[in-house]
GROMACS .gro file of C-alpha atoms in nm:
model
  231
    1MET     CA    1   0.004   0.003  -0.008
    2ARG     CA    2   0.287   0.245   0.088
    3LEU     CA    3   0.445   0.153  -0.271
    4LEU     CA    4   0.110   0.218  -0.422
    5ARG     CA    5   0.093   0.560  -0.267
    6LEU     CA    6   0.434   0.645  -0.340
    7LEU     CA    7   0.394   0.551  -0.700
    8ASN     CA    8   0.099   0.773  -0.738
    9ASN     CA    9   0.347   1.073  -0.717
   10ARG     CA   10   0.431   1.205  -1.045
   11ASN     CA   11   0.777   1.317  -0.944
   12THR     CA   12   0.859   0.960  -0.828
   13ILE     CA   13   0.732   0.799  -1.122
   14VAL     CA   14   0.972   1.028  -1.348
   15MET     CA   15   1.262   0.946  -1.108
   16LEU     CA   16   1.217   0.559  -1.143
   17VAL     CA   17   1.199   0.592  -1.534
   18ALA     CA   18   1.542   0.792  -1.506
   19LEU     CA   19   1.662   0.521  -1.259
   20MET     CA   20   1.590   0.260  -1.524
   21ALA     CA   21   1.751   0.437  -1.800
   22ALA     CA   22   2.051   0.471  -1.617
   23SER     CA   23   2.065   0.102  -1.589
   24ILE     CA   24   2.031   0.008  -1.950
   25SER     CA   25   2.388   0.045  -2.039
   26PRO     CA   26   2.581  -0.157  -1.791
   27LEU     CA   27   2.297  -0.430  -1.841
   28ALA     CA   28   2.314  -0.418  -2.219
   29PHE     CA   29   2.682  -0.479  -2.197
   30THR     CA   30   2.652  -0.775  -1.979
   31LEU     CA   31   2.356  -0.917  -2.222
   32SER     CA   32   2.580  -0.889  -2.518
   33ALA     CA   33   2.839  -1.109  -2.337
   34THR     CA   34   2.594  -1.409  -2.325
   35GLY     CA   35   2.565  -1.391  -2.717
   36MET     CA   36   2.205  -1.323  -2.720
   37TYR     CA   37   2.218  -1.007  -2.884
   38THR     CA   38   2.512  -0.782  -3.034
   39PHE     CA   39   2.673  -0.501  -2.826
   40HIS     CA   40   2.608  -0.293  -3.166
   41TRP     CA   41   2.220  -0.384  -3.215
   42LEU     CA   42   2.189  -0.311  -2.834
   43GLY     CA   43   2.363   0.010  -2.835
   44ILE     CA   44   2.109   0.146  -3.122
   45TYR     CA   45   1.787   0.015  -2.981
   46THR     CA   46   1.850   0.019  -2.610
   47ILE     CA   47   2.150   0.245  -2.494
   48LEU     CA   48   2.089   0.539  -2.723
   49PRO     CA   49   1.715   0.587  -2.644
   50ALA     CA   50   1.765   0.529  -2.265
   51VAL     CA   51   2.059   0.817  -2.313
   52ILE     CA   52   1.804   1.051  -2.472
   53ILE     CA   53   1.510   0.965  -2.211
   54TRP     CA   54   1.755   1.044  -1.934
   55PHE     CA   55   1.878   1.342  -2.066
   56SER     CA   56   1.514   1.452  -2.172
   57ILE     CA   57   1.406   1.400  -1.802
   58LEU     CA   58   1.688   1.653  -1.696
   59ALA     CA   59   1.549   1.903  -1.921
   60TYR     CA   60   1.217   1.839  -1.793
   61SER     CA   61   1.327   1.839  -1.430
   62ALA     CA   62   1.472   2.190  -1.498
   63ILE     CA   63   1.138   2.325  -1.676
   64ALA     CA   64   0.895   2.156  -1.455
   65PRO     CA   65   1.054   2.241  -1.214
   66ASN     CA   66   1.157   1.925  -1.005
   67LYS     CA   67   1.445   2.076  -0.838
   68GLN     CA   68   1.499   1.763  -0.619
   69LEU     CA   69   1.544   1.557  -0.922
   70MET     CA   70   1.749   1.810  -1.118
   71ASN     CA   71   1.980   1.813  -0.830
   72ILE     CA   72   2.037   1.447  -0.815
   73MET     CA   73   2.109   1.427  -1.188
   74MET     CA   74   2.361   1.734  -1.196
   75LEU     CA   75   2.542   1.594  -0.921
   76SER     CA   76   2.540   1.252  -1.078
   77ILE     CA   77   2.695   1.396  -1.403
   78MET     CA   78   2.948   1.589  -1.191
   79ALA     CA   79   3.035   1.351  -0.946
   80GLY     CA   80   3.029   1.060  -1.213
   81ILE     CA   81   3.287   1.200  -1.453
   82ILE     CA   82   3.544   1.304  -1.198
   83GLY     CA   83   3.494   0.962  -1.043
   84THR     CA   84   3.529   0.793  -1.358
   85ILE     CA   85   3.866   0.998  -1.426
   86ALA     CA   86   3.994   0.872  -1.081
   87MET     CA   87   3.891   0.510  -1.155
   88GLU     CA   88   4.083   0.550  -1.511
   89ILE     CA   89   4.408   0.675  -1.357
   90VAL     CA   90   4.423   0.356  -1.143
   91ARG     CA   91   4.310   0.133  -1.429
   92SER     CA   92   4.552   0.273  -1.672
   93ILE     CA   93   4.837   0.237  -1.432
   94GLY     CA   94   4.738  -0.142  -1.389
   95PHE     CA   95   4.685  -0.206  -1.746
   96SER     CA   96   5.012   0.008  -1.881
   97TYR     CA   97   5.271  -0.072  -1.625
   98PHE     CA   98   5.151  -0.422  -1.449
   99ASN     CA   99   4.987  -0.577  -1.751
  100ALA     CA  100   4.653  -0.639  -1.521
  101MET     CA  101   4.419  -0.645  -1.818
  102PRO     CA  102   4.424  -0.804  -2.147
  103GLY     CA  103   4.296  -0.491  -2.326
  104ASP     CA  104   4.162  -0.142  -2.297
  105LEU     CA  105   3.806  -0.191  -2.201
  106PRO     CA  106   3.662   0.130  -2.333
  107MET     CA  107   3.829   0.065  -2.646
  108LEU     CA  108   3.685  -0.283  -2.672
  109MET     CA  109   3.336  -0.134  -2.587
  110GLY     CA  110   3.391   0.115  -2.873
  111VAL     CA  111   3.460  -0.140  -3.138
  112LYS     CA  112   3.154  -0.386  -3.053
  113LEU     CA  113   2.945  -0.044  -3.011
  114THR     CA  114   3.025   0.051  -3.358
  115ASN     CA  115   3.047  -0.299  -3.514
  116GLN     CA  116   3.380  -0.288  -3.627
  117PHE     CA  117   3.543  -0.539  -3.392
  118MET     CA  118   3.745  -0.715  -3.693
  119ILE     CA  119   3.852  -0.390  -3.839
  120GLY     CA  120   3.993  -0.251  -3.504
  121PRO     CA  121   3.967   0.077  -3.306
  122ASN     CA  122   3.967   0.424  -3.454
  123TRP     CA  123   3.883   0.768  -3.356
  124TRP     CA  124   3.525   0.698  -3.396
  125SER     CA  125   3.495   0.391  -3.209
  126ASN     CA  126   3.722   0.522  -2.923
  127LEU     CA  127   3.499   0.825  -2.889
  128ILE     CA  128   3.194   0.605  -2.873
  129GLY     CA  129   3.361   0.371  -2.631
  130TRP     CA  130   3.481   0.626  -2.383
  131SER     CA  131   3.145   0.807  -2.403
  132ASP     CA  132   2.983   0.502  -2.311
  133HIS     CA  133   3.233   0.433  -2.033
  134PHE     CA  134   3.180   0.797  -1.862
  135TRP     CA  135   2.806   0.721  -1.907
  136ASN     CA  136   2.825   0.418  -1.720
  137GLY     CA  137   3.009   0.612  -1.456
  138ILE     CA  138   2.724   0.881  -1.451
  139GLY     CA  139   2.467   0.612  -1.457
  140PHE     CA  140   2.604   0.443  -1.158
  141THR     CA  141   2.648   0.733  -0.963
  142PHE     CA  142   2.279   0.846  -1.032
  143ILE     CA  143   2.150   0.490  -0.908
  144TYR     CA  144   2.349   0.511  -0.591
  145LEU     CA  145   2.216   0.883  -0.520
  146VAL     CA  146   1.861   0.773  -0.588
  147LEU     CA  147   1.892   0.471  -0.365
  148PHE     CA  148   2.119   0.619  -0.074
  149GLY     CA  149   2.112   0.998  -0.107
  150LYS     CA  150   2.437   1.173  -0.040
  151GLY     CA  151   2.502   0.940   0.238
  152LYS     CA  152   2.877   0.900   0.375
  153TRP     CA  153   3.165   0.851   0.154
  154TRP     CA  154   3.240   0.489   0.286
  155LEU     CA  155   2.889   0.384   0.161
  156ALA     CA  156   2.988   0.480  -0.188
  157THR     CA  157   3.309   0.295  -0.126
  158LEU     CA  158   3.122  -0.026  -0.014
  159TYR     CA  159   2.879   0.030  -0.323
  160SER     CA  160   3.172   0.049  -0.554
  161ILE     CA  161   3.329  -0.276  -0.424
  162THR     CA  162   2.974  -0.426  -0.496
  163VAL     CA  163   2.971  -0.328  -0.844
  164ALA     CA  164   3.333  -0.440  -0.899
  165THR     CA  165   3.259  -0.786  -0.768
  166THR     CA  166   2.960  -0.815  -0.974
  167PHE     CA  167   3.148  -0.706  -1.280
  168MET     CA  168   3.428  -0.991  -1.216
  169LEU     CA  169   3.136  -1.240  -1.189
  170SER     CA  170   2.953  -1.136  -1.482
  171PRO     CA  171   2.967  -1.261  -1.834
  172VAL     CA  172   3.164  -0.988  -1.941
  173MET     CA  173   3.458  -1.218  -1.840
  174ASN     CA  174   3.381  -1.417  -2.134
  175ILE     CA  175   3.436  -1.142  -2.372
  176LEU     CA  176   3.780  -1.055  -2.195
  177GLY     CA  177   3.863  -1.417  -2.187
  178VAL     CA  178   3.996  -1.385  -1.834
  179GLY     CA  179   3.795  -1.604  -1.621
  180TYR     CA  180   3.600  -1.532  -1.346
  181PHE     CA  181   3.815  -1.271  -1.127
  182GLY     CA  182   4.053  -1.260  -1.395
  183GLN     CA  183   4.200  -1.591  -1.280
  184GLU     CA  184   4.312  -1.715  -1.618
  185PHE     CA  185   4.496  -1.418  -1.712
  186ALA     CA  186   4.638  -1.230  -1.397
  187PRO     CA  187   4.507  -1.380  -1.084
  188ILE     CA  188   4.645  -1.098  -0.847
  189ALA     CA  189   4.678  -0.794  -1.069
  190PHE     CA  190   4.351  -0.832  -1.242
  191PRO     CA  191   4.132  -0.818  -0.933
  192LEU     CA  192   4.354  -0.593  -0.757
  193THR     CA  193   4.339  -0.342  -1.039
  194VAL     CA  194   3.980  -0.388  -1.087
  195TYR     CA  195   3.893  -0.322  -0.703
  196LEU     CA  196   4.120  -0.043  -0.660
  197ALA     CA  197   3.994   0.136  -0.958
  198HIS     CA  198   3.631   0.089  -0.846
  199ILE     CA  199   3.727   0.211  -0.502
  200ALA     CA  200   3.893   0.520  -0.666
  201TRP     CA  201   3.599   0.577  -0.832
  202GLY     CA  202   3.343   0.508  -0.559
  203THR     CA  203   3.538   0.717  -0.277
  204THR     CA  204   3.576   1.006  -0.528
  205PHE     CA  205   3.228   1.042  -0.621
  206GLY     CA  206   3.121   0.941  -0.258
  207LEU     CA  207   3.329   1.242  -0.104
  208ILE     CA  208   3.190   1.501  -0.384
  209ALA     CA  209   2.823   1.374  -0.291
  210GLN     CA  210   2.895   1.405   0.092
  211LYS     CA  211   3.025   1.752   0.076
  212SER     CA  212   2.776   1.877  -0.186
  213THR     CA  213   2.543   2.153  -0.054
  214LYS     CA  214   2.269   2.057  -0.277
  215HIS     CA  215   1.943   1.900  -0.126
  216ILE     CA  216   1.953   1.526  -0.202
  217GLU     CA  217   1.700   1.286  -0.078
  218SER     CA  218   1.712   0.910  -0.165
  219LEU     CA  219   1.430   0.710  -0.295
  220TYR     CA  220   1.351   0.586   0.067
  221GLU     CA  221   1.371   0.913   0.235
  222LYS     CA  222   1.109   1.048  -0.016
  223GLU     CA  223   0.882   0.740   0.042
  224ARG     CA  224   0.923   0.799   0.420
  225GLN     CA  225   0.834   1.176   0.413
  226LEU     CA  226   0.528   1.100   0.154
  227TRP     CA  227   0.393   0.838   0.431
  228ILE     CA  228   0.430   1.084   0.695
  229GLU     CA  229   0.239   1.365   0.486
  230MET     CA  230  -0.030   1.117   0.389
  231ASN     CA  231  -0.089   1.025   0.752
   0.00000   0.00000   0.00000
């Protein structure tokens, strides 16, 4: 009953749609690893529409106005981008100096999204791959803020560890050819790099979110307040 009352709130519905849109890209990459659909097809018919929907909701939240949702989305963009940069610094060190990974993941995503895996990367595929990589950083940050609010930085760190573990247990490991947790490629360097890179991402965006002066409420806090107002 409480959930039904919450879903009767238009702003909550819009937030849930934005939440689903932010989840599409990482789910699409995982689905493509199963061989059911190509990442190129999923990019055109699921990721691109989801990105358009998410940014359309951002524009709507500014016009409506829905300051709460706009704050979450804008903070997600800023914190997600900076957090992803922190992640890439760590990942690049592991990749370049410790051979912790078999290849550059954003470049791999790019050639699969542009359907030129056999041709190899170029500036266009790299642009698409890196754009999707940063979009994932924004999307995961948005999901965190919707579910947990600004919270404490260490909660974001725990969240990032969960994301990293899920990644290393996902079918994506089949695409990389490294086995779960990279045990068939670099048993120590691979998981260590993945965890450190994700911790850098989570801790960075968590600190930015925690110190933000913007008013941010999690979906749970919103549901609790709505329940109080209705009673």
